N, CA and C of each residue as an Amber inpcrd file, in Angstrom:
protein
   567
  -6.8470000  21.7290000  -5.7860000  -6.8520000  20.6130000  -4.9090000
  -8.4490000  20.4070000  -4.9910000  -8.3630000  18.8730000  -5.0890000
  -9.4230000  17.6600000  -5.0750000 -10.5220000  17.9280000  -3.7260000
 -12.0600000  17.3990000  -3.5350000 -12.8100000  17.6370000  -3.1190000
 -12.4910000  16.4910000  -2.6010000 -13.1180000  15.5700000  -1.2450000
 -13.2900000  15.5380000  -0.2700000 -13.9700000  14.3260000  -0.6530000
 -13.1000000  12.5860000   0.0000000 -13.7980000  12.1460000  -0.3280000
 -15.4570000  12.2780000   0.3500000 -15.7810000  11.0290000  -0.6130000
 -17.5880000  11.1470000   0.1740000 -17.8100000   9.4890000   1.4150000
 -18.1690000  10.3510000   3.1760000 -18.1000000   9.6640000   3.4580000
 -18.6580000   7.5700000   3.9240000 -18.0760000   7.1210000   4.1500000
 -18.2420000   5.8330000   3.8620000 -18.4720000   5.3350000   5.3540000
 -19.9230000   4.4140000   5.5750000 -20.1930000   3.7100000   6.6400000
 -18.3950000   1.9630000   7.0770000 -17.9890000   2.6840000   8.0830000
 -17.4330000   1.5150000   7.8260000 -17.4550000   0.0910000   7.8980000
 -18.3870000  -0.4500000   8.0610000 -19.3580000  -1.8270000   7.9700000
 -18.7160000  -1.8710000   6.5910000 -19.3190000  -1.0150000   5.6310000
 -18.2490000  -0.5790000   4.1570000 -16.7740000  -1.0620000   4.1650000
 -16.5580000  -0.4770000   4.4010000 -14.7150000  -0.7670000   4.6790000
 -15.0380000  -1.8030000   5.4000000 -15.5860000  -2.9890000   6.0740000
 -15.0650000  -3.6670000   6.1220000 -15.0780000  -4.7690000   6.0700000
 -16.6190000  -4.7150000   4.3110000 -16.7270000  -5.1880000   3.6540000
 -15.5520000  -5.6220000   2.5630000 -15.5490000  -4.3180000   2.2270000
 -14.8090000  -3.5950000   0.4870000 -13.2930000  -5.1030000   1.4050000
 -12.6770000  -3.9710000   1.8540000 -11.3090000  -4.9930000   3.3530000
 -11.5210000  -6.3290000   2.8730000 -12.4320000  -6.8020000   3.0780000
 -11.8330000  -8.4570000   3.6890000 -12.3000000  -9.0680000   2.0290000
 -12.6250000  -8.8410000   0.6080000 -13.1010000  -8.5490000  -0.3870000
 -11.2750000  -8.6840000  -0.4380000 -10.6900000  -7.5110000  -0.1270000
  -9.1590000  -6.9290000  -0.6700000  -8.4500000  -7.6830000   0.0790000
  -8.6360000  -8.7840000   1.2950000  -7.9190000  -9.8100000   1.6360000
  -7.9840000 -10.4600000   0.6450000  -9.2540000 -11.0140000   0.5930000
  -9.1950000 -12.2520000  -0.3800000  -8.5310000 -13.0270000  -2.0020000
  -8.7940000 -11.5310000  -2.4620000  -7.9280000 -11.2160000  -2.9790000
  -7.0220000 -10.8180000  -3.4900000  -6.3840000 -10.5860000  -3.0990000
  -4.8400000  -9.6760000  -2.8680000  -4.0500000 -11.0980000  -2.2470000
  -3.8450000 -12.2210000  -2.3710000  -3.2820000 -13.3100000  -2.6530000
  -1.4290000 -13.0920000  -2.8800000  -0.8590000 -12.6560000  -2.2250000
   0.3040000 -13.4320000  -2.9840000   1.3540000 -11.4430000  -3.1480000
   0.5450000 -10.4990000  -1.7650000   1.9300000  -9.5870000  -1.6400000
   0.0190000  -8.5270000  -2.5750000  -1.0490000  -9.3120000  -2.9560000
  -1.2050000  -7.9580000  -4.3430000  -2.6750000  -7.3450000  -3.7040000
  -2.1820000  -6.7840000  -1.7980000  -3.2080000  -6.3180000  -1.3020000
  -3.7920000  -5.0280000  -2.4050000  -2.3780000  -4.0580000  -2.6490000
  -2.1970000  -1.9930000  -2.7180000  -3.1990000  -2.1270000  -4.1270000
  -3.3060000  -3.1450000  -4.9710000  -3.5880000  -3.4090000  -6.6740000
  -4.5160000  -3.5680000  -6.0170000  -5.3480000  -4.2810000  -6.0130000
  -6.9640000  -5.0570000  -5.3000000  -7.2210000  -3.8010000  -4.8890000
  -6.7890000  -2.9270000  -3.9390000  -7.3860000  -2.2220000  -2.9590000
  -7.6650000  -1.2150000  -3.9470000  -6.7250000  -0.6090000  -5.0750000
  -6.3740000   0.4250000  -6.0820000  -7.9500000   0.7800000  -7.2340000
  -8.0270000  -0.6630000  -6.9400000  -8.9550000  -0.5890000  -8.2720000
 -10.3520000  -0.1670000  -7.4060000 -10.2910000  -1.3230000  -6.4200000
 -11.9560000  -1.3260000  -6.0410000 -12.2600000  -0.2410000  -5.3760000
 -11.2830000   0.4880000  -4.8340000 -10.9040000   1.5700000  -4.2760000
 -11.7580000   2.9580000  -5.1250000 -10.6720000   3.1190000  -6.1340000
 -11.0730000   3.9810000  -7.2370000 -12.3420000   3.4350000  -8.5080000
 -12.2960000   2.1990000  -8.5530000 -14.0740000   2.1480000  -9.4370000
 -14.9790000   2.4430000  -8.9400000 -15.1910000   2.4680000  -7.3440000
 -16.7420000   3.2560000  -6.2320000 -16.2920000   4.4090000  -6.5480000
 -15.2990000   5.2040000  -6.8690000 -15.0410000   6.4460000  -6.6310000
 -15.1690000   7.1970000  -5.3890000 -14.3040000   5.5150000  -4.8630000
 -14.1560000   6.8960000  -3.0300000 -13.0530000   7.3900000  -2.8160000
 -11.7580000   6.5200000  -3.6620000 -10.6900000   8.2790000  -3.8690000
  -9.8140000   7.7630000  -4.7180000  -9.8080000   8.8550000  -5.0650000
  -8.8710000   9.0570000  -6.6500000  -7.5320000   7.7300000  -6.6270000
  -6.8180000   8.3310000  -8.2010000  -5.9690000   7.4640000  -8.1290000
  -4.5170000   7.9420000  -7.0660000  -5.0160000   9.9110000  -7.6450000
  -3.1910000  10.6820000  -6.6620000  -4.0890000  10.2260000  -4.8910000
  -5.1990000  10.3870000  -4.8500000  -5.3670000   9.8760000  -3.6940000
  -5.5170000   8.5800000  -3.1600000  -5.2400000   7.0650000  -4.1380000
  -4.4490000   6.6950000  -3.4540000  -3.6890000   6.6140000  -3.2930000
  -2.6760000   6.7670000  -4.1500000  -1.4210000   6.9300000  -4.3950000
  -0.6170000   7.4950000  -2.9990000  -1.5740000   8.4430000  -3.2820000
  -0.5850000   9.5930000  -1.9610000  -0.4870000   8.5190000  -0.4520000
  -1.9030000   8.0360000   0.1290000  -1.9800000   7.2180000   0.8090000
  -0.7780000   5.6380000   1.0970000  -1.0000000   5.0700000   0.1480000
   0.0240000   4.2650000  -0.2630000   1.0640000   4.5100000   0.0380000
   1.5940000   5.4950000  -0.7810000   3.2440000   6.2380000  -0.1480000
   3.3650000   6.3200000   1.5950000   2.2440000   6.6500000   2.7650000
   2.3000000   7.1860000   2.9530000   2.5510000   5.6230000   4.3020000
   1.4270000   4.7290000   3.4600000   1.1680000   3.5780000   4.2480000
   3.0580000   2.6920000   4.3440000   4.0800000   2.8360000   2.9980000
   5.2860000   2.2790000   2.8100000   5.5960000   2.7640000   3.3110000
   5.8370000   4.2850000   3.8960000   7.1640000   5.5830000   4.5510000
   6.5620000   5.1160000   6.0470000   5.0390000   4.1590000   6.4650000
   5.3380000   4.0110000   8.2640000   5.0570000   3.2160000   8.4710000
   6.3180000   2.9420000   9.9100000   5.9110000   1.4520000  10.6480000
   4.8230000   1.0290000  10.7780000   5.3340000  -0.2110000  10.5560000
   4.3810000  -1.6220000  10.6000000   4.0120000  -2.1980000   9.0610000
   3.1700000  -3.1130000   8.8560000   2.3710000  -4.0640000   7.6800000
   2.1360000  -3.1540000   7.3630000   2.2630000  -2.7520000   5.3950000
   1.8900000  -1.9300000   4.1620000   0.1810000  -2.1010000   4.3560000
   0.2280000  -3.5230000   4.4640000  -1.5490000  -3.2670000   3.6520000
  -2.5120000  -3.2030000   4.9290000  -1.9720000  -3.4240000   6.4540000
  -2.9690000  -2.8960000   7.7290000  -2.5210000  -1.1240000   7.5240000
  -1.5920000  -0.3950000   7.3920000  -1.4480000   0.8310000   7.1040000
  -2.5010000   1.4790000   6.6290000  -2.2650000   0.7100000   4.5160000
  -2.9260000   1.0790000   3.9370000  -4.2980000   1.6840000   4.5160000
  -5.0390000  -0.0240000   4.7360000  -5.9310000   0.1470000   5.1520000
  -6.9580000   1.4320000   6.3540000  -5.2960000   1.6550000   7.2940000
  -6.2790000   2.6580000   7.9940000  -5.7760000   3.2040000   7.9980000
  -4.8050000   4.4690000   6.4730000  -4.9780000   5.0210000   6.2970000
  -6.7630000   5.1670000   5.1570000  -6.7920000   4.1930000   4.4120000
  -7.9750000   5.0510000   3.4270000  -8.8690000   4.8750000   4.7310000
  -9.6950000   3.7620000   5.7340000 -10.2640000   4.1030000   6.2670000
 -10.8370000   5.4230000   7.7590000  -9.3790000   5.5870000   7.7580000
  -9.8330000   7.0220000   8.3760000  -9.7900000   8.4440000   7.4650000
  -9.4390000   7.5750000   5.8720000  -9.9540000   9.1320000   5.3450000
 -10.7490000   9.3880000   5.1080000 -11.9950000   7.8490000   4.7110000
 -13.0860000   8.0350000   4.0040000 -14.2170000   7.6200000   5.3970000
 -13.6240000   7.0210000   6.5450000 -14.5900000   7.2540000   7.2950000
 -14.1980000   7.3690000   9.0780000 -13.0960000   8.6750000   9.0210000
 -12.6130000   8.5230000  10.3090000 -12.6850000   7.5070000  11.5600000
 -11.8120000   7.4420000  12.3080000 -11.8290000   6.5360000  13.8580000
 -11.9770000   5.4100000  13.2960000 -13.5710000   5.5370000  13.8250000
 -14.1480000   3.8850000  12.8960000 -13.8450000   3.4490000  11.9250000
 -13.7570000   4.0170000  10.6840000 -13.6900000   3.4320000   9.1810000
 -12.0870000   2.8740000   9.3300000 -11.6300000   3.7460000   9.6380000
  -9.7230000   2.6710000   9.9770000  -9.7990000   1.4840000  11.0510000
 -10.5290000   1.8720000  12.1750000 -10.6970000   0.5050000  12.6140000
 -11.6600000  -0.6600000  11.7700000 -12.4010000  -0.1760000  11.3740000
 -13.2000000  -1.6110000  10.3270000 -12.3140000  -1.6490000   9.1070000
 -11.6640000  -1.1440000   8.9740000 -10.9600000  -0.9830000   7.3250000
  -9.6060000  -2.0370000   8.0000000  -8.7000000  -2.1340000   8.8300000
  -7.9280000  -2.1430000   9.8550000  -8.4720000  -4.3290000  10.0690000
  -9.8940000  -4.2680000  10.3120000 -10.1380000  -5.3560000  11.3070000
 -10.2390000  -6.8120000   9.8560000 -11.2280000  -5.7250000   8.6550000
 -11.5440000  -6.5480000   7.3260000  -9.8220000  -6.6800000   6.9810000
  -9.4040000  -6.2050000   6.8550000  -8.0900000  -6.1330000   6.0550000
  -7.3130000  -7.6230000   6.6980000  -7.0900000  -7.6920000   7.9610000
  -6.4000000  -8.7710000   9.1350000  -7.0980000  -9.9520000   8.9860000
  -8.9330000  -9.9620000   8.8720000  -9.6110000 -11.1760000   9.5950000
  -9.3590000 -12.1670000   8.7190000  -9.1580000 -12.0350000   7.0190000
  -9.2260000 -13.2930000   6.2760000  -7.9520000 -14.0080000   6.4450000
  -7.0010000 -13.1750000   6.5960000  -5.3930000 -13.4900000   7.2820000
  -5.2500000 -14.1440000   8.5600000  -5.0090000 -13.8080000   9.4850000
  -5.9190000 -14.9370000  10.9570000  -6.1780000 -15.8210000  10.3140000
  -8.2210000 -16.6970000   9.8360000  -8.9020000 -17.4380000   9.8420000
  -7.4270000 -18.4290000   8.9290000  -6.7590000 -17.5090000   7.4600000
  -6.0420000 -18.7320000   6.9320000  -4.5200000 -19.4570000   8.1230000
  -4.3200000 -18.2830000   8.5360000  -2.9210000 -19.1160000   9.3950000
  -3.2810000 -20.1430000  10.1990000  -4.4640000 -19.5350000  11.1010000
  -4.6290000 -20.3230000  12.2060000  -4.8930000 -21.4810000  11.1420000
  -5.5590000 -21.2280000  10.3830000  -6.2520000 -22.6640000  10.0550000
  -5.3820000 -23.6070000   9.6570000  -4.8080000 -23.0440000   8.6260000
  -2.6860000 -23.1810000   8.1560000  -1.9680000 -24.2570000   9.4500000
  -1.8990000 -23.5050000  10.2330000  -0.8760000 -23.8680000  11.7680000
  -1.7230000 -24.8340000  12.6240000  -2.9720000 -25.0690000  12.1710000
  -3.5100000 -26.3210000  12.5710000  -3.3490000 -27.4300000  11.4530000
  -3.4120000 -27.2380000  10.6460000  -3.1110000 -28.5590000   9.8510000
  -1.6240000 -28.5970000  10.0120000  -0.7300000 -28.4520000   9.5060000
   0.5710000 -28.2670000   9.5950000   1.5880000 -28.7610000  11.4000000
   0.7910000 -28.5490000  12.8200000   1.0340000 -28.1440000  13.8780000
   1.2890000 -29.4750000  13.9130000   0.9950000 -30.4890000  13.7800000
   0.8950000 -31.6350000  14.1920000   2.2300000 -32.8350000  13.5250000
   2.8790000 -32.3050000  11.6870000   3.3240000 -33.0570000  10.9420000
   4.9820000 -33.1180000  11.0620000   5.5850000 -34.3470000  11.4090000
   6.8310000 -34.1060000  11.6940000   8.1990000 -33.7710000  10.5860000
   8.5050000 -33.5630000  10.8960000   9.7650000 -32.0300000   9.5940000
   8.8660000 -31.6260000   9.4040000   7.9390000 -30.7190000   9.7420000
   7.6460000 -30.1240000   8.8320000   6.4680000 -29.6900000   7.5770000
   6.4960000 -28.6530000   6.7920000   5.8460000 -28.8540000   4.8730000
   5.9100000 -30.5800000   4.5210000   4.6790000 -30.5300000   3.6530000
   5.7190000 -32.0050000   3.1110000   6.0190000 -30.9600000   1.7220000
   6.8620000 -32.0850000   1.7910000   7.5080000 -31.1830000   0.2130000
   6.9830000 -31.1410000  -1.4190000   5.8820000 -31.5250000  -1.9900000
   5.0910000 -31.6320000  -3.2430000   4.8090000 -29.4260000  -2.3040000
   4.3370000 -29.5930000  -0.3600000   3.4840000 -27.7020000  -0.2210000
   4.6490000 -26.7860000  -0.8650000   6.1000000 -27.4100000  -0.2300000
   6.7920000 -26.2230000  -0.2670000   7.1420000 -26.2410000  -1.9360000
   7.3330000 -27.3780000  -2.6650000   7.6630000 -26.8990000  -4.4270000
   6.0210000 -25.9240000  -4.7380000   5.0300000 -25.8470000  -3.6990000
   4.3090000 -25.2610000  -4.9220000   4.6160000 -24.2350000  -4.3790000
   5.0510000 -23.9100000  -2.8450000   5.2200000 -22.2270000  -2.4970000
   6.3260000 -21.6220000  -2.6350000   7.2210000 -21.9790000  -3.7000000
   8.2960000 -22.0300000  -4.0780000   7.8740000 -21.1740000  -5.4540000
   6.6630000 -21.8110000  -5.9590000   6.0960000 -21.6380000  -6.8920000
   5.3680000 -20.3320000  -6.9100000   4.1840000 -19.9020000  -6.7040000
   3.9060000 -18.4600000  -5.5720000   4.4030000 -17.7410000  -5.4500000
   5.2130000 -17.4440000  -4.6280000   6.7160000 -16.9220000  -4.6220000
   7.1570000 -15.7920000  -6.6090000   6.8360000 -16.9120000  -7.2900000
   7.5980000 -15.8320000  -8.8010000   5.8590000 -15.4620000  -8.6260000
   4.6410000 -15.5710000  -8.5750000   2.9050000 -15.2510000  -9.0500000
   3.1780000 -14.0480000  -7.8300000   3.6830000 -13.8270000  -7.0250000
   3.2560000 -12.8140000  -5.9300000   4.6930000 -11.9870000  -6.3900000
   5.5780000 -11.8770000  -6.8370000   6.4180000 -10.9340000  -7.3170000
   5.5230000  -9.9660000  -8.0980000   4.8720000 -10.2970000  -9.5290000
   4.2990000  -9.7940000 -10.5660000   2.9370000  -9.0320000  -9.8390000
   2.8860000  -9.8010000  -8.5600000   1.4440000  -9.2440000  -7.8280000
   1.9530000  -7.9830000  -7.5440000   2.7690000  -8.0230000  -6.6180000
   3.5040000  -6.7420000  -5.7510000   3.8810000  -5.2690000  -7.1270000
   3.9050000  -6.5990000  -7.7470000   4.9060000  -4.9560000  -9.2970000
   3.9160000  -4.3400000  -8.9250000   2.6220000  -4.5750000  -9.7780000
   1.4550000  -4.0150000 -10.1610000   0.9990000  -3.1750000  -9.0010000
   1.2230000  -2.9660000  -7.8800000   0.4370000  -2.5610000  -6.8940000
   1.7580000  -1.6100000  -7.0120000   3.1680000  -1.5760000  -7.3090000
   3.9240000  -0.2590000  -7.8410000   2.6220000   0.7340000  -9.2610000
   2.6620000   0.2340000  -9.9790000   2.2330000   1.6770000 -10.9480000
   1.7540000   2.8330000 -10.9630000   0.9300000   2.6120000  -9.7910000
  -0.1420000   4.1020000  -9.7010000   0.7620000   5.1860000  -8.7110000
   1.7870000   4.5190000  -8.2890000   2.3300000   4.6740000  -6.8250000
   3.9590000   6.0940000  -8.4770000   4.5600000   5.0960000  -9.1100000
   5.0040000   5.6880000 -10.0800000   4.4130000   6.2840000 -10.7120000
   3.6130000   6.4830000 -11.2840000   2.8600000   7.2740000 -12.4350000
   2.9830000   8.4680000 -11.6390000   2.6080000   8.6720000 -10.2410000
   3.1830000   9.5810000  -9.7960000   4.3300000  10.2460000  -9.8410000
   5.0510000   9.1150000  -8.7850000   5.8550000  10.1030000  -9.0980000
   7.0300000  10.7630000 -10.1060000   6.6850000  10.2550000 -10.7080000
   7.0590000  10.7150000 -12.1450000   6.3970000  11.8780000 -12.5290000
   5.3660000  12.1980000 -12.3920000   4.9600000  13.9290000 -12.7020000
   4.8730000  15.0160000 -11.8120000   5.5320000  14.0380000 -11.0210000
   6.5890000  15.0770000  -9.7880000   7.7050000  15.6480000 -10.2600000
   7.7240000  17.4100000  -9.5000000   8.8100000  17.5060000 -10.0040000
  10.0940000  17.1600000  -9.8610000  11.2600000  16.7810000  -9.7230000
  12.0940000  15.6060000  -9.4140000  12.0480000  14.5870000  -9.6460000
  10.8910000  14.0390000  -9.6520000  10.6100000  12.5890000  -9.3340000
  11.3060000  11.4890000  -9.2320000  12.2220000  10.7960000 -11.0790000
  12.0400000  10.2060000 -11.3980000  13.6640000  10.5390000 -10.9800000
  13.9140000  11.7510000 -10.9180000  16.0980000  11.6040000  -9.6360000
  15.4980000  11.2310000  -8.2810000  14.7740000  11.2500000  -7.5860000
  14.6150000  11.2640000  -6.3720000  15.0410000   9.5800000  -6.5200000
  13.6460000   8.8090000  -6.7000000  13.2250000   7.8100000  -6.8070000
  15.1270000   6.9800000  -7.4140000  15.5270000   7.9080000  -8.3070000
  17.3900000   7.6640000  -8.5050000  17.4750000   7.6280000  -7.5670000
  17.8850000   8.1700000  -6.7580000  19.1450000   8.6540000  -5.9580000
  18.3430000   7.4460000  -4.5750000  16.9700000   6.6190000  -4.3060000
  15.9620000   6.0390000  -3.5050000  17.2410000   5.2070000  -3.3740000
  17.0800000   4.0940000  -4.8500000  17.1110000   3.4020000  -5.0540000
  19.0620000   3.3150000  -4.5980000  19.4790000   4.4230000  -5.4880000
  21.3970000   4.0810000  -5.1620000  21.9430000   3.9300000  -3.5910000
  21.5200000   5.1460000  -3.3140000  20.9490000   5.5500000  -0.9860000
  20.8320000   3.7110000  -0.6570000  19.6370000   3.3620000  -0.8840000
  19.4520000   2.1630000  -0.4390000  19.7580000   0.5510000  -0.7650000
  19.5780000   0.3240000  -2.3210000  20.0720000  -0.4870000  -2.8550000
  21.4990000  -0.9480000  -3.3320000  21.7060000  -0.4300000  -3.8190000
  23.5580000  -0.1770000  -4.1890000  24.0450000   0.2420000  -3.3460000
  23.8570000   1.2000000  -2.1530000  25.3690000   1.6430000  -0.9190000
  24.8520000   0.7830000  -0.0620000  22.7330000   0.0750000   0.3180000
  23.5280000  -0.3120000   1.2530000  22.7220000   0.7700000   2.5260000
  22.7320000   2.0620000   2.4000000  22.5460000   3.1240000   3.6520000
  21.6630000   2.6810000   4.3110000  21.1850000   2.9140000   5.4230000
  20.6140000   2.3510000   6.6460000  19.1630000   3.8180000   6.0300000
  17.4620000   3.3260000   6.0490000  16.3790000   2.9750000   5.6670000
  16.2110000   5.4640000   5.4950000  16.2050000   5.6430000   6.9900000
  16.1710000   6.6130000   7.7540000  16.4320000   8.0800000   7.3670000
  18.0010000   7.6610000   7.2870000  18.9050000   8.7290000   6.7720000
  18.4660000   9.1620000   5.6280000  18.4650000   8.1160000   4.6680000
  17.8200000   9.0400000   3.2330000  16.9870000   9.0810000   2.8460000
  16.1000000   8.3240000   3.6020000  14.4310000   8.7320000   3.3190000
  13.6740000  10.8770000   4.1180000  15.3950000  10.6900000   5.0250000
  15.0540000  11.7100000   5.4070000  15.7530000  13.0570000   4.3490000
  16.6150000  12.8030000   3.7710000  17.7270000  14.1760000   3.0360000
  16.8190000  13.5080000   1.4340000  16.3400000  12.6130000   1.0980000
  15.4430000  12.3600000  -0.3500000  13.9540000  13.1550000   0.3780000
  13.9700000  13.0750000   1.1450000  11.8050000  13.8930000   2.0250000
  12.4010000  15.6230000   1.6200000  13.8360000  16.1750000   2.2950000
  13.9660000  17.8330000   2.5180000  14.2270000  17.4260000   1.1790000
  14.7750000  17.2450000   0.0830000  14.8840000  17.3610000  -1.0760000
  13.0860000  17.6280000  -2.1130000  12.9960000  16.4200000  -1.5840000
  11.8890000  16.4570000  -2.6360000  11.1070000  17.5390000  -1.9780000
  10.8990000  18.2620000  -0.4500000  10.4090000  19.4000000  -0.2350000
  10.1740000  20.4300000  -0.8340000  11.2090000  20.6790000  -0.6480000
  12.3040000  21.9620000  -1.7590000  11.6050000  22.1190000  -3.0120000
  12.1420000  20.6750000  -3.7070000  12.3810000  20.3840000  -5.2820000
  10.5700000  21.9840000  -5.5980000   9.9910000  21.0160000  -4.6940000
   8.6150000  21.1630000  -4.1760000   7.5700000  21.9360000  -3.9580000
   8.1160000  22.8780000  -3.6380000   7.8230000  23.8730000  -2.3660000
   6.7290000  24.7150000  -3.3470000   5.4300000  25.3570000  -1.9070000
   4.8870000  26.7860000  -2.5050000   5.3080000  27.4820000  -2.8290000
   4.9920000  28.2660000  -4.1480000   5.5510000  29.3260000  -5.1660000
   5.9890000  29.1430000  -6.1270000   6.8120000  28.2780000  -5.7400000
   7.8840000  27.2730000  -6.4650000   7.2580000  27.2770000  -8.3290000
   7.6670000  27.5820000  -8.9130000   7.3710000  28.3040000 -10.0620000
   7.5020000  26.5020000 -11.1210000   5.9720000  25.7130000 -11.4330000
   5.9640000  24.4950000 -11.9670000   5.8120000  23.3600000 -11.0880000
   5.9360000  23.8310000  -9.3790000   5.8130000  23.2670000  -8.3220000
   4.4300000  22.6840000  -8.0950000   3.8740000  21.9950000  -7.0530000
   2.5150000  21.2300000  -6.4330000   1.9380000  23.0240000  -6.4260000
   2.2100000  23.6430000  -5.7460000   2.2880000  23.9020000  -4.7800000
   2.0260000  26.1480000  -5.6450000   2.6360000  25.8510000  -6.9330000
   2.5750000  27.1490000  -7.7800000   1.0350000  27.9650000  -7.9200000
   1.2560000  28.7070000  -7.2430000   0.3160000  30.4230000  -7.4900000
   0.0330000  30.4170000  -8.8860000
């Protein structure tokens, strides 16, 4: 069992997540959050991977879910609120400024800006892939992890099945494979 994380003050979490949001352009927020949280010793890689996984499985924007879960884990309800406000604040200001600047433009965004955004989308893909690495490390170390990941990809990516039934089925299978008392499983005595 991992030691409980050191409680943090809500204002520390607000500042951390403002910084993460500013550096997390293009979907890189989870990668920046992981680095900053683990370098400070606030979360281990495993704790971050657990929080990130839950954030992805919970309805709503992943970045907000992650901030809420990390904030609650480190400083309770006020920590969750501070972290969520921190992650939302820079984006809110940027979107308000972008909207104010482009609202009056006839025909939408200028072609140069549209072209730049297309190029930025490619960079954003690379940034998002960096967020997958901690979850991948944990997933590969779990009993049946590679098989569960492959089944998820087949069900969602290839067969285009609905998320909820695939998630519930594979969650049940994962719980069974890693049940407490199972030799070699997470909960083995």
